[in-house]
Coordinates of C-alpha atoms and ligand atoms in Angstrom, one line a residue:
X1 CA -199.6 125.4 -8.7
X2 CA -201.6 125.0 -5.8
X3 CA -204.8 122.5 -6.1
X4 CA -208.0 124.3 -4.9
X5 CA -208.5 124.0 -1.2
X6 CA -212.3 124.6 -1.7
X7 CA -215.0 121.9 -0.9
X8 CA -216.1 119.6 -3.4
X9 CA -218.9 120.7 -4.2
X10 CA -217.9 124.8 -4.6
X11 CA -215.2 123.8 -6.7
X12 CA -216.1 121.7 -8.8
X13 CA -219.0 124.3 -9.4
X14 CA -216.4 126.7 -10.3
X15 CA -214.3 124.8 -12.6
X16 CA -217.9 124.0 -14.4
X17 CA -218.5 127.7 -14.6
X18 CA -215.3 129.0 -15.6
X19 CA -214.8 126.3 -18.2
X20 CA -217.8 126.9 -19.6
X21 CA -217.6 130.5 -19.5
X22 CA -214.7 130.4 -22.2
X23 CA -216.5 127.7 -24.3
X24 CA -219.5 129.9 -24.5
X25 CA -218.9 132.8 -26.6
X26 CA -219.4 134.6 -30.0
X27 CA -218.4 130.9 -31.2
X28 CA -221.8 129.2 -29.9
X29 CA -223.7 131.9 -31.6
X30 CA -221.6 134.2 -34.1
X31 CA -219.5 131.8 -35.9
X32 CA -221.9 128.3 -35.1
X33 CA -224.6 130.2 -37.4
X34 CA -222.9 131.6 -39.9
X35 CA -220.9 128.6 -40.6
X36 CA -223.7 126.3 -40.6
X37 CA -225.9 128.9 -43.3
X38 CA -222.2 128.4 -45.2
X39 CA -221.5 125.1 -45.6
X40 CA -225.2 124.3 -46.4
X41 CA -226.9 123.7 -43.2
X42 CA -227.4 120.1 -41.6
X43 CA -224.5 117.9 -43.3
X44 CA -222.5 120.2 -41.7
X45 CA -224.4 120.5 -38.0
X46 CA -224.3 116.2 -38.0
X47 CA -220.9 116.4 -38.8
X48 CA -220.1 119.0 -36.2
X49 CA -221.9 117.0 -33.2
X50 CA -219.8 113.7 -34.3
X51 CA -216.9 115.8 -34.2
X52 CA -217.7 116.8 -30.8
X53 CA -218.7 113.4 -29.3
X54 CA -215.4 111.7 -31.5
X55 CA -213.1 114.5 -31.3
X56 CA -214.0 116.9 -28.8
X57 CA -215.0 114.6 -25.5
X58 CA -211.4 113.0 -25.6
X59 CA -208.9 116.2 -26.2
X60 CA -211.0 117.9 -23.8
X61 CA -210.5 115.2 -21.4
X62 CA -206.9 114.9 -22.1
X63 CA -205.8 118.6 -22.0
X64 CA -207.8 118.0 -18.1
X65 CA -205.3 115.5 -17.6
X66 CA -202.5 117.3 -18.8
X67 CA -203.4 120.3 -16.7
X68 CA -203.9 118.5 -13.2
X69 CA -201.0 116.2 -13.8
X70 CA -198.5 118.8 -15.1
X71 CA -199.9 121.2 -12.7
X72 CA -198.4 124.4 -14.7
X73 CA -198.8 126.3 -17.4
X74 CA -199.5 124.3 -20.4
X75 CA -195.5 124.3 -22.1
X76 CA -194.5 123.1 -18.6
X77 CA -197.3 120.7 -18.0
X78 CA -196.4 119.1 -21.0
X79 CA -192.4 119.4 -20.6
X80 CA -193.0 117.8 -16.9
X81 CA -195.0 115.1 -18.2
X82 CA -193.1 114.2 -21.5
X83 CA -189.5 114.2 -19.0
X84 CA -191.3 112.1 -16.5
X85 CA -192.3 109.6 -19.3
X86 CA -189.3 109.8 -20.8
X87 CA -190.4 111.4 -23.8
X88 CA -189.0 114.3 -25.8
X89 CA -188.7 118.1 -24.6
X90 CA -190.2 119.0 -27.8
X91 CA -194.0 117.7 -26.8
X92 CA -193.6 121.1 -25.5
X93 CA -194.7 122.1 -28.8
X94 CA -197.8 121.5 -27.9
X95 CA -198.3 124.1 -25.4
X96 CA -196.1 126.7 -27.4
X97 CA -198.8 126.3 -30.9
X98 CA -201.9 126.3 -28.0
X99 CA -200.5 130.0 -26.4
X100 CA -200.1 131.2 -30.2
X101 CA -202.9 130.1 -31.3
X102 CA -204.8 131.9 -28.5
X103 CA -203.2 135.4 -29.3
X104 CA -204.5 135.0 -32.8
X105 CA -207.8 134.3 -32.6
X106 CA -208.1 136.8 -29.4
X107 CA -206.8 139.6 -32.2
X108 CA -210.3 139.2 -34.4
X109 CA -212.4 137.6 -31.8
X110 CA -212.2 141.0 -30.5
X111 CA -213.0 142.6 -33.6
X112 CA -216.3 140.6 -33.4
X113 CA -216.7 141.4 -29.9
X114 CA -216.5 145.6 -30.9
X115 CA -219.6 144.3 -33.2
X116 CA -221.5 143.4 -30.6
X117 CA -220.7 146.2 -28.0
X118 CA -221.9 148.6 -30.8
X119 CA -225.0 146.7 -31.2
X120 CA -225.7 147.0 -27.8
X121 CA -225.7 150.7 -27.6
X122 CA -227.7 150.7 -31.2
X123 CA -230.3 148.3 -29.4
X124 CA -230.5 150.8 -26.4
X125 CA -230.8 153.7 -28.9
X126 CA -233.5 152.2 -30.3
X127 CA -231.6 151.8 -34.4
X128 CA -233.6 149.2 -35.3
X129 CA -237.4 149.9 -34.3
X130 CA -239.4 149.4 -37.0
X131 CA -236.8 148.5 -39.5
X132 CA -236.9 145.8 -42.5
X133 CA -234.5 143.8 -43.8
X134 CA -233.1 146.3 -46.4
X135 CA -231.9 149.1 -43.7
X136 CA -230.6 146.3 -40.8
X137 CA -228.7 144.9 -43.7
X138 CA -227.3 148.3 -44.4
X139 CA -226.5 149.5 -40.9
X140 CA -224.5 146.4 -40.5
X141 CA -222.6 147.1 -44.1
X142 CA -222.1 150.8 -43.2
X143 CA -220.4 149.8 -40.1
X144 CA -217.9 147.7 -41.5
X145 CA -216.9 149.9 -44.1
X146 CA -216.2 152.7 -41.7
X147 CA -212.6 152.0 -40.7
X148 CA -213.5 154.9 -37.4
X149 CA -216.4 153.1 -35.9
X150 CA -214.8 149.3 -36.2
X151 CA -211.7 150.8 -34.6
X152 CA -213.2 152.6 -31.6
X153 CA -215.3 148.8 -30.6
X154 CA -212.5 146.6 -31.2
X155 CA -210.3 149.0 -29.2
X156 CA -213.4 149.4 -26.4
X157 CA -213.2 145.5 -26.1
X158 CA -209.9 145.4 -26.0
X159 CA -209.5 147.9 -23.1
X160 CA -212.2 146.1 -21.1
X161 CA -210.4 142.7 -21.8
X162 CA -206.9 144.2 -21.2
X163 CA -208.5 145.6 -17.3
X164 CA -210.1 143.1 -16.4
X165 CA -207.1 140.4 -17.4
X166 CA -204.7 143.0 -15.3
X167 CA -206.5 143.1 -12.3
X168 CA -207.4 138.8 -12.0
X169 CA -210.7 139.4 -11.1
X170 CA -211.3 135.8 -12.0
X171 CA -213.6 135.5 -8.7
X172 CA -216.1 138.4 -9.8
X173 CA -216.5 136.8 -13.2
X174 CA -217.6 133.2 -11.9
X175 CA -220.5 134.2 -9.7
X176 CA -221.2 136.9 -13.1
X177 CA -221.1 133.5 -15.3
X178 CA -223.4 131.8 -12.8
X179 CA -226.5 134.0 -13.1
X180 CA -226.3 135.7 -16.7
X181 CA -225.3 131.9 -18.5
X182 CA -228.7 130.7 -17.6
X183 CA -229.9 134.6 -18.5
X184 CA -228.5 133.9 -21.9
X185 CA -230.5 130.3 -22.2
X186 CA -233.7 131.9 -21.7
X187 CA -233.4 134.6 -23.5
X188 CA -232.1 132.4 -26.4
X189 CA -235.9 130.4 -25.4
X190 CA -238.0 133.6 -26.2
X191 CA -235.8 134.1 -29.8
X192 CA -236.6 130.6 -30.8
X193 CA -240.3 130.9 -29.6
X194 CA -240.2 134.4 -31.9
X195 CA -238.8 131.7 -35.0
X196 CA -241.8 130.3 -34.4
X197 CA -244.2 132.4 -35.3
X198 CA -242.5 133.4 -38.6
X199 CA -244.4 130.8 -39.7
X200 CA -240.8 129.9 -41.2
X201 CA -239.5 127.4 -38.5
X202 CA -240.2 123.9 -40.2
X203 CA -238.0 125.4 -42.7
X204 CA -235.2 126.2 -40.5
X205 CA -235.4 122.7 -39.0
X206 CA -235.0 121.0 -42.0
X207 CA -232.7 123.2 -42.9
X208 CA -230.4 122.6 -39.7
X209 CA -231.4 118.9 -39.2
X210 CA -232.2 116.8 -43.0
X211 CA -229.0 117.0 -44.3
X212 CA -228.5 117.1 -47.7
X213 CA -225.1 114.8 -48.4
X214 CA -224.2 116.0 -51.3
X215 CA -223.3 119.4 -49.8
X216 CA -220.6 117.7 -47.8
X217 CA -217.0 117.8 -49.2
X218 CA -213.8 118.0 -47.4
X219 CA -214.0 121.8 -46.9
X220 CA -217.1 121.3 -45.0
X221 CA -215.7 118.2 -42.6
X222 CA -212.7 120.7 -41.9
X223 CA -215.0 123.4 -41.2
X224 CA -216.9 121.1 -38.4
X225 CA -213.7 120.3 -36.9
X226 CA -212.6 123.8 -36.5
X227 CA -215.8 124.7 -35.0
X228 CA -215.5 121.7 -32.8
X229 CA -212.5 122.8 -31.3
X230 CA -213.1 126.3 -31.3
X231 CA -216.5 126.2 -29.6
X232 CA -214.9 124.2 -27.0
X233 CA -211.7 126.2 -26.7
X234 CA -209.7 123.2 -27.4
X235 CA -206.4 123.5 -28.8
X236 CA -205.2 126.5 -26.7
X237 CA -204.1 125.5 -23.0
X238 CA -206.9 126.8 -22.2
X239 CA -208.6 123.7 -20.7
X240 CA -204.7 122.5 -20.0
X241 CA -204.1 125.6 -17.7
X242 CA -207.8 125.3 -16.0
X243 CA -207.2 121.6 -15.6
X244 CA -203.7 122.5 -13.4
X245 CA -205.9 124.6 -11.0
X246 CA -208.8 121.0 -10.5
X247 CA -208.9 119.0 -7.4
X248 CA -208.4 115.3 -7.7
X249 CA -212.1 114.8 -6.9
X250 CA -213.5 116.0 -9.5
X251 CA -214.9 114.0 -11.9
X252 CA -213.5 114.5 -15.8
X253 CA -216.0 112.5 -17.9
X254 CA -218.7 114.4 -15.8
X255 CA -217.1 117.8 -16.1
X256 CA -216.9 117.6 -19.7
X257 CA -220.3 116.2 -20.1
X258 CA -222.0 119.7 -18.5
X259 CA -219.6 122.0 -20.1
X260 CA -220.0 119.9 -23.5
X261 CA -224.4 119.9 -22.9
X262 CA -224.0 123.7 -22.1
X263 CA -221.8 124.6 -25.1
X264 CA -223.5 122.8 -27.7
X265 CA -227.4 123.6 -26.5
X266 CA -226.8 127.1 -26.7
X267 CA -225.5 126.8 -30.2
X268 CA -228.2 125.1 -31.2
X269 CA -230.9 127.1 -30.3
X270 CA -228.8 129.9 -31.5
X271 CA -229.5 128.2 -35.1
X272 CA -232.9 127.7 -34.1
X273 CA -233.5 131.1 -33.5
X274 CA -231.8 132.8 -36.5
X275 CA -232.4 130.6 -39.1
X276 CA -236.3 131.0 -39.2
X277 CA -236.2 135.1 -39.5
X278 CA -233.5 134.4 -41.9
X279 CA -235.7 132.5 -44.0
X280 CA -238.7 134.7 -43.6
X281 CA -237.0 137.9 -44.3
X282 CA -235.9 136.4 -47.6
X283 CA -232.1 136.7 -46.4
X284 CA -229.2 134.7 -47.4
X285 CA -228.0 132.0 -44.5
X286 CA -224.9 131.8 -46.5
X287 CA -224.3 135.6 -45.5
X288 CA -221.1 135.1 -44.0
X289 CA -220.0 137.1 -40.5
X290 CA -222.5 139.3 -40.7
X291 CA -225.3 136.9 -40.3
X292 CA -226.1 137.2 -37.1
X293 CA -225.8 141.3 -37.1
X294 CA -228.2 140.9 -40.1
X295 CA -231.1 138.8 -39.2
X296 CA -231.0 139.9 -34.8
X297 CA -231.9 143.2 -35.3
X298 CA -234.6 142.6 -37.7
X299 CA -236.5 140.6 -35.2
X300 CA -235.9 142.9 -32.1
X301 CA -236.8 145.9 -34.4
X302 CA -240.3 144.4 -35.0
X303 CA -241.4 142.2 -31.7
X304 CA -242.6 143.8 -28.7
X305 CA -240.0 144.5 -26.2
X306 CA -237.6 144.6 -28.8
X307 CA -235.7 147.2 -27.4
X308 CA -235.2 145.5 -23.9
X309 CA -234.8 142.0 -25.8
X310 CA -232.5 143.6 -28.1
X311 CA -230.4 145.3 -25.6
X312 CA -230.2 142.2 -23.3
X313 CA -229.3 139.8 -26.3
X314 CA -226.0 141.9 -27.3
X315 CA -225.0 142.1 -24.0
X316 CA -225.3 139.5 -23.3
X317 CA -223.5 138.2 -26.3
X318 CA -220.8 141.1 -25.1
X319 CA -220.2 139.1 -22.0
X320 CA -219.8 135.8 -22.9
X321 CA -217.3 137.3 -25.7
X322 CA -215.4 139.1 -22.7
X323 CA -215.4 135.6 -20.6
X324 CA -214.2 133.8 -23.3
X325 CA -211.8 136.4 -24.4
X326 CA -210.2 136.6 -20.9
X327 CA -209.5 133.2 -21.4
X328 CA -207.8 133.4 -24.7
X329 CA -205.6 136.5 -23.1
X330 CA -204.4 134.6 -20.3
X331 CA -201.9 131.7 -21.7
X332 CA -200.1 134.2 -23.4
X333 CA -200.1 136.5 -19.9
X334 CA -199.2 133.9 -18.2
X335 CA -196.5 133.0 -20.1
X336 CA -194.5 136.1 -20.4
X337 CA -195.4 136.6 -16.7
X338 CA -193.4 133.5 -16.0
X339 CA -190.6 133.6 -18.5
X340 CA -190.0 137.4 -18.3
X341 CA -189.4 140.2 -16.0
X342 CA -192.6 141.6 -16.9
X343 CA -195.1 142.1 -14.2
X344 CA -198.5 140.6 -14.5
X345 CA -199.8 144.0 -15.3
X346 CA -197.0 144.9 -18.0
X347 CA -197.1 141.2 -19.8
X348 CA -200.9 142.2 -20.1
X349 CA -200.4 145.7 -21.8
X350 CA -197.6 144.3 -23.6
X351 CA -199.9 141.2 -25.0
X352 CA -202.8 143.6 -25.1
X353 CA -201.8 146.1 -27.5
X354 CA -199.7 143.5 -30.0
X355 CA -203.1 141.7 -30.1
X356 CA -205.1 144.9 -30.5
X357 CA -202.6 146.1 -33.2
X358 CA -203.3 143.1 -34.9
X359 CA -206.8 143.3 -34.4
X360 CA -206.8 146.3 -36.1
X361 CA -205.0 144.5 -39.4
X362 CA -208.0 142.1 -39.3
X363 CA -210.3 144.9 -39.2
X364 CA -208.7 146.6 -41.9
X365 CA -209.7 143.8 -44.2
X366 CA -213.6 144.8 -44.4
X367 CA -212.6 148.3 -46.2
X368 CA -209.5 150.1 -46.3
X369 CA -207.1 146.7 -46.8
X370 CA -210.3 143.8 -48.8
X371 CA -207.8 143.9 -51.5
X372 CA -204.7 142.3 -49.7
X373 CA -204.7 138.8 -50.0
X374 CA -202.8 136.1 -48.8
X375 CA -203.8 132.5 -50.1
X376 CA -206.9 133.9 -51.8
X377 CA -207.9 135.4 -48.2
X378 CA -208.0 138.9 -46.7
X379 CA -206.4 138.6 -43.2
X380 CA -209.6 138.7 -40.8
X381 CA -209.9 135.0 -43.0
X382 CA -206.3 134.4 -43.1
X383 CA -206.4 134.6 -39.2
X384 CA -209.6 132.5 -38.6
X385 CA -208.6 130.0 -41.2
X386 CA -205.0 129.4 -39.7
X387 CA -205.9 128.9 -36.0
X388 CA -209.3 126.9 -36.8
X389 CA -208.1 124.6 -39.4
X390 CA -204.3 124.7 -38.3
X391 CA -202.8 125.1 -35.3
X392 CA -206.2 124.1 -32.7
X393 CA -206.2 120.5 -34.4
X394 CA -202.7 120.3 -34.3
X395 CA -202.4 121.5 -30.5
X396 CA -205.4 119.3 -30.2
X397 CA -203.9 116.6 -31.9
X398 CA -200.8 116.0 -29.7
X399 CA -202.4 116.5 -26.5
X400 CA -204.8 113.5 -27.0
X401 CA -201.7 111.8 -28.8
X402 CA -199.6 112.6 -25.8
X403 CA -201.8 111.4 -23.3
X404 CA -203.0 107.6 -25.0
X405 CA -199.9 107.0 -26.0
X406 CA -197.1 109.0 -24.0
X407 CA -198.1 108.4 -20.5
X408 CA -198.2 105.9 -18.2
X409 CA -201.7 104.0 -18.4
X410 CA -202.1 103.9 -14.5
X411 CA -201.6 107.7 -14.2
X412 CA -204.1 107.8 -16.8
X413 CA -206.6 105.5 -15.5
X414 CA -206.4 107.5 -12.1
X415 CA -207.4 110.3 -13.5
X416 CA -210.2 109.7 -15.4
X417 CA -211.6 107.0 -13.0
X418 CA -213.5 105.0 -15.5
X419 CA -214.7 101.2 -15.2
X420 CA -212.4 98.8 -16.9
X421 CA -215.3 98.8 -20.0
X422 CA -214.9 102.4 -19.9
X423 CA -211.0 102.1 -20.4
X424 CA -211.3 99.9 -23.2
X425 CA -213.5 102.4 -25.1
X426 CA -211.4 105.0 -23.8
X427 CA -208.3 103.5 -25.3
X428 CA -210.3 103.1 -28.9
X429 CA -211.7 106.5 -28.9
X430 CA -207.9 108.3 -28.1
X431 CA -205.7 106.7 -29.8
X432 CA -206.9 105.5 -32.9
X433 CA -210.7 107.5 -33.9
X434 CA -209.5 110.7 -32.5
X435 CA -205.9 111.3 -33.8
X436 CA -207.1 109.3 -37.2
X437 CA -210.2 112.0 -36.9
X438 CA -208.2 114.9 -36.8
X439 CA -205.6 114.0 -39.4
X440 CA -207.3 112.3 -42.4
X441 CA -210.3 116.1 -42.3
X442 CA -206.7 118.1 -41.7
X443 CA -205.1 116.4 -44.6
X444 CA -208.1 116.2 -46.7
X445 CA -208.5 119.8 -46.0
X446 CA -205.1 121.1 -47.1
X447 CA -204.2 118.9 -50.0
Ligands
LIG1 N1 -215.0 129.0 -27.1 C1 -215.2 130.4 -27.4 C2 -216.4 130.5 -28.2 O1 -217.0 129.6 -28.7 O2 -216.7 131.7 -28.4 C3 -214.1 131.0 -28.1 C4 -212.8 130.6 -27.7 C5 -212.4 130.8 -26.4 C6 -212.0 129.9 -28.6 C7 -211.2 130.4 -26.0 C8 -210.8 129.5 -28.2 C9 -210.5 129.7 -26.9 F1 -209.3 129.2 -26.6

């Protein structure tokens, strides 16, 4: 694959915007909240941001690597690499559990991403003006037991994720990214300024930040990990395939640094935000999915502007859905694009409608299909459970396993250009606190 040919400066801008594009998604906001008001509130937000500085900074950086050292899709980055080292074929593994993983998660990520594009044209239509917690709660609960409308949004996400993957317009959606990223930051602002006059935000603070230990069990370490992984869309080639297309002047430990500020502010003030009308409207935070569908609306339906605030929140929510979601389609597009016949627009139909029809499984499991269970789990859980807690630390795993201990340390070294203090932590943080990381919270959370 060709290395950009664009100046510094515009690409490196690019690679900043597209990366963090598909980190920031339904993730920073949907899942960050819910799973914090789950697992008990700040034990499992410190945990989460150790994760990310422990665990996060050093995969990320190392599925860069891969990427701009393999220079191909991720199973072939990582074949290249392990032949040129002298390693095993099979560390293309790696790739393989990264593009499966990706198909999964894209099958009820969309789901979530039909919730949102429905709660945009609800906000429009004005649904919740005037409306208390009872009847938002209810709207929300009537939608997912209607098999119809939770078909017709996934499917609508779907489509629009299915034409815009087709036609590449990767181009259009960068300069998008540029202006409606720091849209969603300041509208994210005015929610948490509306926390604060619930007279409920102390609450919510303590709540998110004075962490109660005793909450913290192994469930809730795994839980931080998956979150880490998924919020930064480790685990998937993703950041291996973006890393191929990276000029070598761009600066890794940098990079990551803005994507990894980006990422993690915006699900913060998404907690900020919720937390405090969650409290004041006498809600649960331990809601589940829905939490965010729950408490939103509330506020919009009784601040000024709700409408417009409302309107512009889900859509915005919508888009940084689709921009991740485009990135979780194209591994698997790319793929069969490469390794098939198919043409790029008949590998995206085929991917497309095996992920919707999967999708549609997932979003069986709120009415028609709650009863089937597999581990104790209805399958919208199953799938969230297997690629969070499974496959993205194990994907994750070997690329930072791969890198500190499979390749050669001057290549290395090149690439991430750090002072020879720099190495040394480096060479701590990757090999030994990372892998050690992810495998005593994976073990401890399937035994
Ligand atoms: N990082 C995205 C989010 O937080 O919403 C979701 C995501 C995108 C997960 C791409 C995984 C992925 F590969």
């Amino acid at each position: 694959m060709a290395k950009l040919a664009h100046a510094q400066w515009s690409s490196k801008m690019a690679f900043v915007l597209a990366a963090a594009g598909s980190a920031v998604g339904l993730g920073n906001i949907w899942r960050f909240s819910y799973l914090v008001g789950e697992s008990g509130g700040a034990a499992f937000v410190l945990v989460y941001l150790a994760c990310v500085a422990l665990v996060g900074v050093p995969i990320l950086l190392s599925e860069w690597l891969i990427g701009r050292r393999g220079q191909k899709n991720p199973i072939d980055s990582m074949r290249e690499l392990a032949k040129q080292s002298g390693k095993s074929q099979g560390w293309a593994l790696v790739g393989i559990s990264g593009v499966l993983a990706g198909f999964l998660i894209l099958s009820f990520y969309s789901v979530i991403g039909g919730w949102s594009l429905n709660y945009t044209l609800s906000s429009v239509m004005g649904t919740f003006s005037g409306q208390d917690a009872d009847s938002v709660s209810e709207i929300f609960s009537g939608m997912l037991a209607s098999p119809g409308t939770l078909l017709l949004w996934h499917s609508a996400f779907m489509l629009l994720v299915i034409g815009i993957v087709a036609r590449g317009v990767t181009k259009g959606l960068e300069s998008a990214v540029r202006s409606l990223m720091p849209a969603l930051v300041i509208l994210m602002l005015i929610l948490v300024g509306y926390g604060m006059t619930t007279g409920h935000f102390g609450e919510a603070l303590e709540f998110m930040f004075s962490p109660d230990w005793s909450a913290l069990d192994g469930g809730v370490v795994l839980a931080a990990m998956g979150q880490a992984f998924f919020t930064l869309s480790l685990g998937m080639g993703i950041m291996m395939a973006y890393g191929s297309y990276l000029g070598e002047d761009v600066n890794l430990l940098s990079t990551a640094r803005t994507v990894i500020i980006i990422d993690t502010a915006i699900a913060l003030l998404a907690g900020l935000a919720i937390f405090p009308i969650v409290f004041a409207n006498g809600l649960s935070a331990g809601e589940g999915p829905g939490l965010i569908f729950v408490t939103l609306p509330i506020a919009f339906g009784n601040m000024s502007g709700g409408v417009i605030l409302g309107l512009m929140f889900f859509l915005l929510l919508t888009f940084a859905a689709l921009t991740s979601a485009i990135s979780l389609l194209e591994p698997t597009v790319e793929m069969l694009e490469e390794r098939t016949p198919l043409s790029r627009i008949t590998a995206t139909l085929v991917s497309g409608i095996a992920i919707w029809l999967l999708g549609v499984a997932a979003l069986l499991s709120f009415n028609l299909w709650s009863d089937v269970l597999f581990f104790g789990l209805n399958i919208f859980n199953l799938l969230d459970t297997f690629t969070a807690k499974i496959l993205l630390p194990l994907t994750g795993l070997g690329a930072v396993v791969f890198v500190a201990w499979c390749l050669e340390r001057k290549g290395v070294e090149q690439e991430l250009a750090l002072s020879a203090t720099g190495m040394n932590v480096w060479n701590i943080v990757a090999r030994f606190i990372a892998p050690i990381g992810v495998i005593a919270v994976f073990l401890a959370g399937i035994l």
